């Protein structure tokens, strides 16, 4: 059935903070306060699953404007997106600017990749680490006052966004299996002063890097 209302919020980053730590000292989300014409949106980026047996993985990468062309002309506000390759939607496994080898997972890897524009650009591979490291990686790209785009799903009540992570590949038997789908992945995109974009993408270790046309593990 996939997500019910996928889209992207474009606005200005006003502030960000972590969840209050629990008695193990863990943070579960980084919350971004994003202002847009409708008001202030609370965007919850998962950096831990709240299950000790399920970890988080993430990537940080920089892309040229031409690699995410739909973002350039979007005005501030929330925009629903069709879950198709041509709408501007994200798919970690299918988007030509985002996909990477399933085995490209490391504590820290940086490798050059030939872009569609013919230049070499650095692409950080998927990293597996602690929730504290994931939160720090996200915070490292955030600049207060910067233009930002949040891909995911709006809250059903109030202004906000969630599902700002991979939304496919959850295994059979998972409570999120029914929400699997292609071209509906979440992500945080910061507009850079030079016209490029810096992205933070995240997934849970239980989510597959190989999915079928329905977004289920292949």
PDB file of C-alpha atoms in Angstrom, residues 6 59 61 63-71 84-100 116 151 168 182-185 199 201:
ATOM      1  CA  UNK A   6       4.567  11.375   0.103  1.00  0.00           C
ATOM      2  CA  UNK A  59      25.188   8.552   3.942  1.00  0.00           C
ATOM      3  CA  UNK A  61      26.827  13.264  -0.157  1.00  0.00           C
ATOM      4  CA  UNK A  63      25.266  16.599  -5.676  1.00  0.00           C
ATOM      5  CA  UNK A  64      25.245  19.099  -8.520  1.00  0.00           C
ATOM      6  CA  UNK A  65      22.014  20.982  -9.169  1.00  0.00           C
ATOM      7  CA  UNK A  66      21.461  19.095 -12.428  1.00  0.00           C
ATOM      8  CA  UNK A  67      21.368  15.790 -10.532  1.00  0.00           C
ATOM      9  CA  UNK A  68      18.238  16.879  -8.597  1.00  0.00           C
ATOM     10  CA  UNK A  69      16.621  19.168 -11.188  1.00  0.00           C
ATOM     11  CA  UNK A  70      13.135  19.210  -9.659  1.00  0.00           C
ATOM     12  CA  UNK A  71      14.366  21.010  -6.523  1.00  0.00           C
ATOM     13  CA  UNK A  84       7.448   7.927  -9.959  1.00  0.00           C
ATOM     14  CA  UNK A  85      10.942   8.466 -11.409  1.00  0.00           C
ATOM     15  CA  UNK A  86       9.953  11.759 -13.059  1.00  0.00           C
ATOM     16  CA  UNK A  87       8.226  13.595 -10.196  1.00  0.00           C
ATOM     17  CA  UNK A  88      11.339  14.588  -8.256  1.00  0.00           C
ATOM     18  CA  UNK A  89      10.843  11.779  -5.728  1.00  0.00           C
ATOM     19  CA  UNK A  90      13.803  10.049  -4.102  1.00  0.00           C
ATOM     20  CA  UNK A  91      14.625   6.359  -4.347  1.00  0.00           C
ATOM     21  CA  UNK A  92      17.910   5.328  -2.759  1.00  0.00           C
ATOM     22  CA  UNK A  93      18.134   2.198  -4.891  1.00  0.00           C
ATOM     23  CA  UNK A  94      16.931   3.526  -8.259  1.00  0.00           C
ATOM     24  CA  UNK A  95      17.720   7.230  -8.537  1.00  0.00           C
ATOM     25  CA  UNK A  96      20.852   7.501 -10.724  1.00  0.00           C
ATOM     26  CA  UNK A  97      22.420  10.086  -8.402  1.00  0.00           C
ATOM     27  CA  UNK A  98      21.733   8.118  -5.209  1.00  0.00           C
ATOM     28  CA  UNK A  99      22.098   4.423  -5.895  1.00  0.00           C
ATOM     29  CA  UNK A 100      25.215   2.616  -4.720  1.00  0.00           C
ATOM     30  CA  UNK A 116      26.470  12.384 -15.362  1.00  0.00           C
ATOM     31  CA  UNK A 151      11.473  14.490   1.766  1.00  0.00           C
ATOM     32  CA  UNK A 168      11.286   0.378   1.296  1.00  0.00           C
ATOM     33  CA  UNK A 182       9.511   2.563  -4.590  1.00  0.00           C
ATOM     34  CA  UNK A 183      10.172   6.248  -5.271  1.00  0.00           C
ATOM     35  CA  UNK A 184       9.067   7.372  -1.813  1.00  0.00           C
ATOM     36  CA  UNK A 185      12.286   7.556   0.213  1.00  0.00           C
ATOM     37  CA  UNK A 199      22.146  15.336   1.431  1.00  0.00           C
ATOM     38  CA  UNK A 201      20.077   9.849   3.815  1.00  0.00           C
TER      39      UNK A 201
END
